[in-house]
Coordinates of C-alpha atoms in Angstrom, one line a residue:
M16 CA 0.0 0.0 0.0
F17 CA 2.7 2.5 1.0
F18 CA 5.8 0.7 -0.4
D19 CA 6.0 -1.1 -3.8
R20 CA 7.2 -4.6 -3.4
P21 CA 9.3 -5.9 -6.3
E22 CA 8.0 -9.0 -8.0
S23 CA 10.9 -11.3 -6.9
G24 CA 14.6 -11.9 -7.0
E25 CA 15.6 -9.1 -4.6
K26 CA 19.2 -9.4 -3.4
A27 CA 19.0 -9.8 0.3
V28 CA 21.5 -9.9 3.2
L29 CA 20.2 -12.1 6.0
V30 CA 21.1 -11.4 9.6
H31 CA 20.7 -13.8 12.6
L32 CA 22.0 -13.0 16.1
N33 CA 22.2 -15.5 18.9
L34 CA 20.9 -13.9 22.1
P35 CA 21.7 -16.0 25.2
G36 CA 18.5 -14.9 27.1
E37 CA 16.2 -15.6 24.1
R38 CA 13.8 -18.4 24.6
D39 CA 12.9 -20.7 21.6
R40 CA 15.5 -19.3 19.3
E41 CA 14.6 -18.9 15.6
D42 CA 16.0 -21.5 13.2
P43 CA 18.5 -20.1 10.7
R44 CA 17.7 -22.8 8.2
E45 CA 14.0 -22.1 8.4
F46 CA 14.7 -18.4 8.1
E47 CA 16.5 -19.0 4.8
E48 CA 13.6 -21.1 3.5
L49 CA 11.2 -18.3 4.4
V50 CA 13.3 -15.8 2.3
L51 CA 13.4 -18.2 -0.6
S52 CA 9.6 -18.8 -0.3
A53 CA 9.2 -15.0 -0.5
G54 CA 11.1 -14.9 -3.8
G55 CA 14.3 -13.3 -2.3
D56 CA 17.8 -14.0 -3.4
P57 CA 20.0 -14.5 -0.3
V58 CA 23.5 -13.2 -1.3
A59 CA 25.0 -13.3 2.2
F60 CA 24.1 -14.7 5.6
L61 CA 25.6 -12.9 8.6
F62 CA 25.7 -14.4 12.1
G63 CA 26.5 -12.7 15.4
Q64 CA 26.1 -12.9 19.1
R65 CA 25.0 -10.3 21.7
S66 CA 24.1 -10.4 25.3
A67 CA 21.1 -8.2 24.5
P68 CA 19.7 -6.4 21.5
H69 CA 21.1 -2.9 20.8
R70 CA 18.5 -0.3 21.6
R71 CA 18.9 1.7 18.3
Y72 CA 20.0 -0.9 15.8
F73 CA 19.3 -4.3 17.4
A74 CA 22.8 -5.4 16.1
G75 CA 25.9 -3.9 17.7
T76 CA 27.8 -1.1 16.0
G77 CA 30.6 -3.4 14.8
K78 CA 28.1 -5.9 13.3
L79 CA 26.2 -2.9 11.8
E80 CA 29.3 -1.8 9.9
E81 CA 29.8 -5.4 8.7
I82 CA 26.2 -5.5 7.4
A83 CA 26.7 -2.1 5.7
A84 CA 30.0 -3.3 4.0
T85 CA 28.2 -6.5 2.8
V86 CA 25.3 -4.5 1.4
R87 CA 27.7 -2.3 -0.6
E88 CA 29.8 -5.2 -1.8
E89 CA 26.9 -7.4 -2.9
E90 CA 24.8 -4.4 -4.1
A91 CA 21.9 -5.8 -2.0
E92 CA 18.5 -4.1 -2.0
L93 CA 17.2 -5.5 1.2
V94 CA 18.4 -6.6 4.7
I95 CA 16.3 -9.1 6.6
F96 CA 16.6 -9.8 10.3
N97 CA 15.5 -13.2 11.7
H98 CA 14.0 -11.3 14.7
A99 CA 11.2 -8.9 15.5
L100 CA 12.4 -5.3 15.2
S101 CA 10.8 -2.2 16.7
P102 CA 9.6 0.5 14.3
S103 CA 12.4 2.8 15.5
Q104 CA 15.0 0.1 15.0
E105 CA 13.8 -0.4 11.4
R106 CA 14.0 3.3 10.7
N107 CA 17.5 3.6 12.2
L108 CA 18.8 0.6 10.3
E109 CA 17.4 1.9 7.0
Q110 CA 19.0 5.3 7.5
H111 CA 22.4 3.8 8.3
L112 CA 22.3 1.0 5.6
N113 CA 20.6 3.1 2.9
C114 CA 18.4 0.2 1.9
R115 CA 15.1 -1.4 3.0
V116 CA 15.1 -3.4 6.2
L117 CA 12.6 -6.1 7.0
D118 CA 12.1 -8.2 10.2
R119 CA 10.8 -11.7 10.5
T120 CA 7.1 -10.6 10.9
G121 CA 7.3 -8.4 7.8
L122 CA 8.8 -11.3 5.9
I123 CA 6.0 -13.7 6.9
L124 CA 3.4 -11.1 6.0
D125 CA 5.0 -10.7 2.6
I126 CA 4.7 -14.5 2.0
F127 CA 1.1 -14.5 3.1
A128 CA 0.4 -11.6 0.7
Q129 CA 1.8 -13.6 -2.2
R130 CA 0.0 -16.8 -1.3
A131 CA -3.6 -15.5 -0.6
R132 CA -5.9 -16.5 -3.4
T133 CA -9.5 -16.0 -2.2
H134 CA -11.2 -12.8 -1.4
E135 CA -11.3 -13.7 2.3
G136 CA -7.7 -14.7 2.4
K137 CA -6.6 -11.4 0.8
L138 CA -8.7 -9.4 3.3
Q139 CA -7.1 -11.3 6.2
V140 CA -3.6 -10.6 4.9
E141 CA -4.3 -7.0 4.2
L142 CA -5.7 -6.5 7.7
A143 CA -2.5 -8.0 9.2
Q144 CA -0.3 -5.9 6.9
L145 CA -2.1 -2.6 7.7
E146 CA -1.9 -3.2 11.4
H147 CA 1.8 -3.9 11.0
I148 CA 2.4 -0.8 8.8
A149 CA 0.4 1.5 11.2
S150 CA 3.3 1.7 13.7
R151 CA 5.8 2.1 10.8
L152 CA 4.0 4.6 8.7
V153 CA 6.2 7.6 9.7
R154 CA 9.2 6.3 7.9
G155 CA 7.4 6.7 4.6
W156 CA 7.1 10.4 5.1
T157 CA 10.5 11.4 6.3
H158 CA 11.1 13.4 3.1
L159 CA 8.1 15.7 4.0
E160 CA 9.1 16.0 7.7
R161 CA 12.2 18.0 6.7
Q162 CA 10.0 20.7 5.0
K163 CA 9.0 22.4 8.2
G164 CA 10.3 25.9 7.6
G165 CA 9.4 28.6 5.1
I166 CA 6.3 30.3 3.9
G167 CA 3.8 27.8 2.5
L168 CA 5.8 24.8 3.7
R169 CA 5.0 24.7 7.4
G170 CA 3.6 21.4 8.6
P171 CA 2.9 19.5 5.3
G172 CA 4.7 16.3 6.7
E173 CA 2.6 16.2 9.8
T174 CA -0.6 16.9 7.8
Q175 CA 0.1 14.2 5.3
L176 CA 1.0 11.7 8.0
E177 CA -2.2 12.4 10.0
T178 CA -4.2 12.1 6.8
D179 CA -2.7 8.7 6.0
R180 CA -3.2 7.5 9.6
R181 CA -6.9 8.4 9.3
L182 CA -7.2 6.6 6.0
L183 CA -5.4 3.6 7.5
R184 CA -7.8 3.5 10.4
D185 CA -10.8 3.7 8.1
R186 CA -9.5 0.9 5.9
I187 CA -8.8 -1.3 8.9
K188 CA -12.3 -0.7 10.2
S189 CA -13.8 -1.5 6.8
I190 CA -11.9 -4.8 6.5
Q191 CA -12.8 -5.8 10.0
G192 CA -16.4 -5.3 9.2
R193 CA -16.2 -7.4 6.0
L194 CA -14.3 -10.2 7.8
A195 CA -17.0 -10.2 10.5
R196 CA -19.6 -10.8 7.7
V197 CA -17.4 -13.7 6.4
E198 CA -17.2 -15.1 9.9
R199 CA -21.0 -15.0 10.2
Q200 CA -21.4 -16.8 6.9
R201 CA -18.9 -19.5 8.1
E202 CA -20.7 -19.9 11.3
Q203 CA -24.0 -20.4 9.4
G204 CA -22.3 -23.2 7.4
R205 CA -21.0 -24.8 10.6
R206 CA -24.5 -24.6 12.2
A207 CA -26.0 -26.3 9.1
R208 CA -23.4 -29.1 9.4
R209 CA -24.1 -29.5 13.1
R210 CA -27.9 -29.7 12.4
A211 CA -27.2 -32.3 9.8
E212 CA -24.8 -33.9 12.3
I213 CA -21.9 -34.0 9.8
P214 CA -18.6 -34.1 11.6
T215 CA -15.8 -31.7 10.7
V216 CA -12.2 -33.0 10.5
S217 CA -9.4 -30.3 10.2
L218 CA -5.9 -30.8 9.1
V219 CA -3.4 -28.8 11.2
G220 CA 0.3 -28.8 11.4
Y221 CA 3.6 -27.0 10.9
T222 CA 4.0 -25.3 7.6
N223 CA 5.3 -27.6 4.8
A224 CA 4.4 -30.8 6.7
G225 CA 2.4 -32.0 3.7
K226 CA -1.2 -31.1 4.7
S227 CA -2.4 -30.2 1.3
T228 CA -0.8 -33.2 -0.4
L229 CA -2.5 -35.4 2.2
F230 CA -5.8 -33.5 1.6
N231 CA -5.6 -34.1 -2.1
R232 CA -4.7 -37.8 -1.6
V233 CA -7.6 -38.5 0.7
T234 CA -10.3 -36.4 -1.1
D235 CA -9.1 -36.9 -4.6
S236 CA -8.9 -33.0 -5.0
S237 CA -6.4 -30.7 -6.7
V238 CA -5.7 -28.1 -4.0
Y239 CA -2.4 -26.3 -4.6
A240 CA 0.4 -28.1 -2.9
A241 CA 4.2 -27.3 -3.1
D242 CA 7.4 -28.0 -1.3
Q243 CA 7.5 -24.5 0.2
L244 CA 6.5 -22.7 3.3
F245 CA 2.9 -21.5 3.5
A246 CA 1.8 -23.0 0.2
T247 CA -1.7 -23.0 1.5
L248 CA -3.4 -20.0 3.1
D249 CA -7.1 -20.3 2.1
P250 CA -9.2 -23.0 3.9
T251 CA -10.6 -25.6 1.6
L252 CA -13.6 -27.9 2.6
R253 CA -14.4 -31.2 0.9
R254 CA -17.0 -33.9 1.7
L255 CA -15.7 -37.3 2.4
E256 CA -17.6 -40.6 2.7
L257 CA -16.2 -42.9 5.4
E258 CA -17.3 -46.5 5.8
N259 CA -19.1 -47.0 9.2
A260 CA -18.9 -43.2 9.9
G261 CA -20.9 -41.7 7.1
T262 CA -20.3 -38.3 5.6
V263 CA -17.6 -36.0 7.1
V264 CA -16.2 -32.6 6.0
L265 CA -12.4 -32.4 5.7
A266 CA -10.9 -28.9 6.1
D267 CA -7.4 -28.0 5.0
T268 CA -6.0 -25.0 7.0
V269 CA -3.1 -22.6 7.1
G270 CA 0.2 -24.0 8.3
F271 CA 1.7 -22.9 11.6
I272 CA 5.2 -21.7 12.2
R273 CA 7.5 -20.9 15.2
H274 CA 6.4 -17.6 16.7
L275 CA 3.6 -17.1 14.3
P276 CA 3.0 -13.3 14.4
H277 CA 0.0 -12.4 16.7
K278 CA -1.3 -10.1 14.0
L279 CA -1.7 -13.1 11.7
V280 CA -3.3 -15.2 14.4
A281 CA -5.8 -12.4 15.0
A282 CA -6.4 -11.8 11.3
F283 CA -6.9 -15.4 10.4
R284 CA -9.2 -16.0 13.4
A285 CA -12.2 -16.8 11.0
T286 CA -10.1 -19.4 9.2
L287 CA -8.7 -20.9 12.3
E288 CA -12.2 -21.2 13.7
E289 CA -12.6 -24.3 11.5
A290 CA -10.0 -26.0 13.7
V291 CA -11.5 -24.7 17.0
R292 CA -15.0 -26.0 16.0
S293 CA -13.8 -29.3 14.6
D294 CA -14.8 -32.7 15.9
L295 CA -11.3 -34.1 15.2
L296 CA -8.0 -32.5 14.4
L297 CA -5.5 -34.4 12.2
H298 CA -2.1 -33.1 13.4
V299 CA 0.2 -33.6 10.3
V300 CA 3.8 -34.0 11.3
D301 CA 6.9 -34.1 9.0
A302 CA 8.3 -37.5 10.2
A303 CA 11.6 -36.9 8.4
S304 CA 12.3 -33.4 9.9
E305 CA 15.1 -33.0 12.3
E306 CA 13.0 -30.4 14.1
R307 CA 10.1 -32.8 14.4
E308 CA 9.5 -32.6 18.2
D309 CA 10.1 -28.8 18.3
N310 CA 7.6 -28.3 15.5
I311 CA 5.0 -30.4 17.3
A312 CA 5.4 -28.2 20.4
Q313 CA 5.0 -25.1 18.3
V314 CA 1.8 -26.4 16.8
L315 CA 0.4 -27.2 20.2
D316 CA 1.2 -23.7 21.4
V317 CA -0.7 -22.2 18.5
L318 CA -3.7 -24.5 19.1
A319 CA -3.7 -23.4 22.7
E320 CA -3.6 -19.8 21.6
I321 CA -6.7 -20.1 19.4
G322 CA -8.5 -22.2 22.0
A323 CA -8.3 -25.6 20.2
E324 CA -6.1 -27.5 22.7
D325 CA -9.1 -29.6 24.0
V326 CA -10.3 -30.7 20.5
P327 CA -9.6 -34.5 20.0
R328 CA -6.4 -35.0 18.0
L329 CA -5.0 -37.8 15.8
A330 CA -1.3 -37.5 15.0
V331 CA -0.4 -38.2 11.4
Y332 CA 3.3 -38.8 10.8
N333 CA 3.8 -38.0 7.1
K334 CA 6.7 -38.4 4.7
I335 CA 7.7 -41.9 5.9
D336 CA 9.0 -42.5 2.3
L337 CA 12.0 -40.4 3.5
T338 CA 12.5 -42.6 6.6
Q339 CA 12.8 -46.3 7.3
V340 CA 9.4 -46.4 9.0
A341 CA 6.6 -48.8 7.7
P342 CA 3.0 -47.6 7.5
R343 CA 1.0 -48.5 10.6
I344 CA -1.5 -47.3 13.2
D345 CA -0.4 -46.8 16.8
R346 CA -3.1 -47.3 19.4
D347 CA -3.6 -46.5 23.1
Q348 CA -4.4 -48.9 25.9
E349 CA -8.1 -48.8 25.0
G350 CA -7.3 -49.8 21.4
L351 CA -8.1 -46.4 19.9
P352 CA -5.9 -44.9 17.2
V353 CA -3.5 -42.2 18.4
R354 CA -0.9 -42.1 15.6
V355 CA -0.8 -43.0 11.9
W356 CA 2.4 -43.4 9.9
L357 CA 2.0 -42.8 6.1
S358 CA 3.3 -41.0 3.0
A359 CA 0.9 -38.6 1.4
Q360 CA 3.2 -38.3 -1.7
S361 CA 3.2 -42.0 -2.5
G362 CA -0.2 -42.8 -0.9
V363 CA 1.3 -45.6 1.3
G364 CA -0.7 -45.8 4.5
A365 CA -3.5 -43.4 3.3
D366 CA -6.0 -46.1 3.7
L367 CA -4.9 -46.6 7.4
L368 CA -5.7 -42.9 8.0
V369 CA -9.2 -43.2 6.6
Q370 CA -9.7 -46.3 8.8
A371 CA -8.4 -44.5 11.9
V372 CA -10.6 -41.5 11.4
A373 CA -13.7 -43.7 10.8
E374 CA -12.9 -45.6 14.1
L375 CA -12.6 -42.4 16.1
L376 CA -15.7 -40.7 14.7
S377 CA -17.8 -43.9 15.0
G378 CA -17.0 -44.3 18.6
D379 CA -20.5 -43.4 19.7
M380 CA -22.4 -45.6 17.2
V381 CA -25.2 -48.1 17.8
T382 CA -25.1 -51.6 16.2
E383 CA -28.4 -53.5 16.6
S384 CA -30.6 -56.0 14.9
V385 CA -34.3 -55.1 14.9
T386 CA -37.5 -56.9 13.8
L387 CA -40.2 -54.8 12.0
A388 CA -43.8 -55.8 11.5
P389 CA -45.3 -55.4 8.0
E390 CA -47.1 -52.2 9.1
Q391 CA -43.8 -50.6 10.1
G392 CA -42.8 -49.7 6.6
R393 CA -42.5 -46.1 7.5
L394 CA -39.9 -46.9 10.1
R395 CA -38.0 -49.1 7.6
A396 CA -38.0 -46.2 5.1
K397 CA -36.7 -43.8 7.8
L398 CA -33.8 -46.2 8.7
Y399 CA -32.9 -46.4 5.0
E400 CA -33.1 -42.6 4.7
L401 CA -30.5 -42.4 7.6
G402 CA -28.3 -44.8 5.8
A403 CA -28.4 -47.1 8.9
V404 CA -29.4 -50.4 7.3
T405 CA -26.5 -52.8 6.7
G406 CA -28.5 -55.9 6.1
E407 CA -32.1 -57.0 5.6
R408 CA -33.7 -60.5 5.9
N409 CA -37.3 -61.6 5.2
R410 CA -39.0 -63.9 7.8
T411 CA -41.6 -66.5 7.0
D412 CA -44.1 -64.7 9.3
G413 CA -43.9 -61.6 7.1
K414 CA -41.7 -59.6 9.4
L415 CA -38.3 -58.1 8.5
D416 CA -35.0 -58.5 10.3
L417 CA -32.8 -55.4 9.8
D418 CA -29.2 -55.0 10.8
I419 CA -28.6 -51.3 11.6
Y420 CA -25.6 -49.1 12.3
L421 CA -26.1 -45.4 13.1
A422 CA -25.1 -42.6 15.5
R423 CA -26.4 -42.9 19.0
A424 CA -27.9 -39.5 18.8
D425 CA -29.9 -40.5 15.6
W426 CA -31.0 -43.7 17.3
Q427 CA -32.3 -41.9 20.4
R428 CA -34.2 -39.3 18.3
L429 CA -35.7 -42.1 16.2
I430 CA -36.9 -43.9 19.4
S431 CA -38.5 -40.7 20.7
A432 CA -40.1 -39.6 17.4
E433 CA -41.5 -43.0 16.5
R434 CA -42.3 -44.0 20.1
L435 CA -40.6 -47.3 19.7
D436 CA -41.0 -50.1 22.1
L437 CA -37.5 -51.6 22.2
D438 CA -38.7 -54.8 23.9
T439 CA -40.8 -55.4 20.8
I440 CA -38.4 -54.5 18.0
L441 CA -35.0 -55.6 19.2
L442 CA -34.0 -59.1 18.3
G443 CA -33.4 -61.3 21.3
Q444 CA -35.6 -59.2 23.6

């Protein structure tokens, strides 16, 4: 909005500092992947160490001169820090280095801006960008702030800055209103699914764990999937028929990342609500990643932040084709699935995932055999309408024996609506 972002291929100098007091340090390898995903061209990667961030420049003055020399030598157009910078630190760095400076949050926002495809996704990203820019807006008008003296030139910088701040506030308010309408529409869809008692299963996990590839494999869809961070931003819903569990809705959601910016968590609240309101979460894990356990912890942190920590979860360990692990289902002491090992790319073990999901969702199901009199044809039709009949046998006395399998809630409603005498219709009673 206020700064033109080149298409791609910007020469970038990357900076990563080790801070002893910093909890959950950022991963330099992941940082480089983020830059590449944004279309940047890393020409140098500078490392350093400080006991605490410098107040004005984040990096110390010696490291700052090294960065400046590298920028000149490589003719870099951009310096990216693998840390969160304050607005004043960004301004001071840009003035000293004579090039644009971006922090980790700005980098992730840039990737999100490139990946968003739907109207809702673009609104969510723009909201996060505007809120990020709001505190940094002043640096875009430093050329006007110098023009404070002279007849006819007094105050134009301040006037222009205040005007833009007002426009920014108005735009943020407008986007928030439109996203609120989107959320109401999503909630209507969720209520309709709940009325129809269609369970929702959401894929969650660290970015690039293979969620979209798995989504395509299981639903036979063609959602965009690529070996890059944040390939998917916009949620996608597909119906899926499961044996013994009926119809479910599978949702593919945005990937999580270490220290996901709070602005993004807030902006994507409507999207992440799919995970919060789900009946089951499939936590997709890159089984071949060296950072596997740390990535799992980061995903659990984000789930807790959005209020989804209590939603039932099934761990899905993906990419076993890159390991020596065979496809299998791990179960708890009660025999319920807790972990599935598979490869979404090759399809090995995908059938085990479908089996495990069906088992977990059909946990509260009723399996019975009933006997219906000839005059109970309406009840027979209702059972078939619910898809509950798994077998039917004619008896010599004109009655029918039906094998039924349906959700306990449907069974209880049917008993109440039809005023059934279970002692009469249940076989063996």
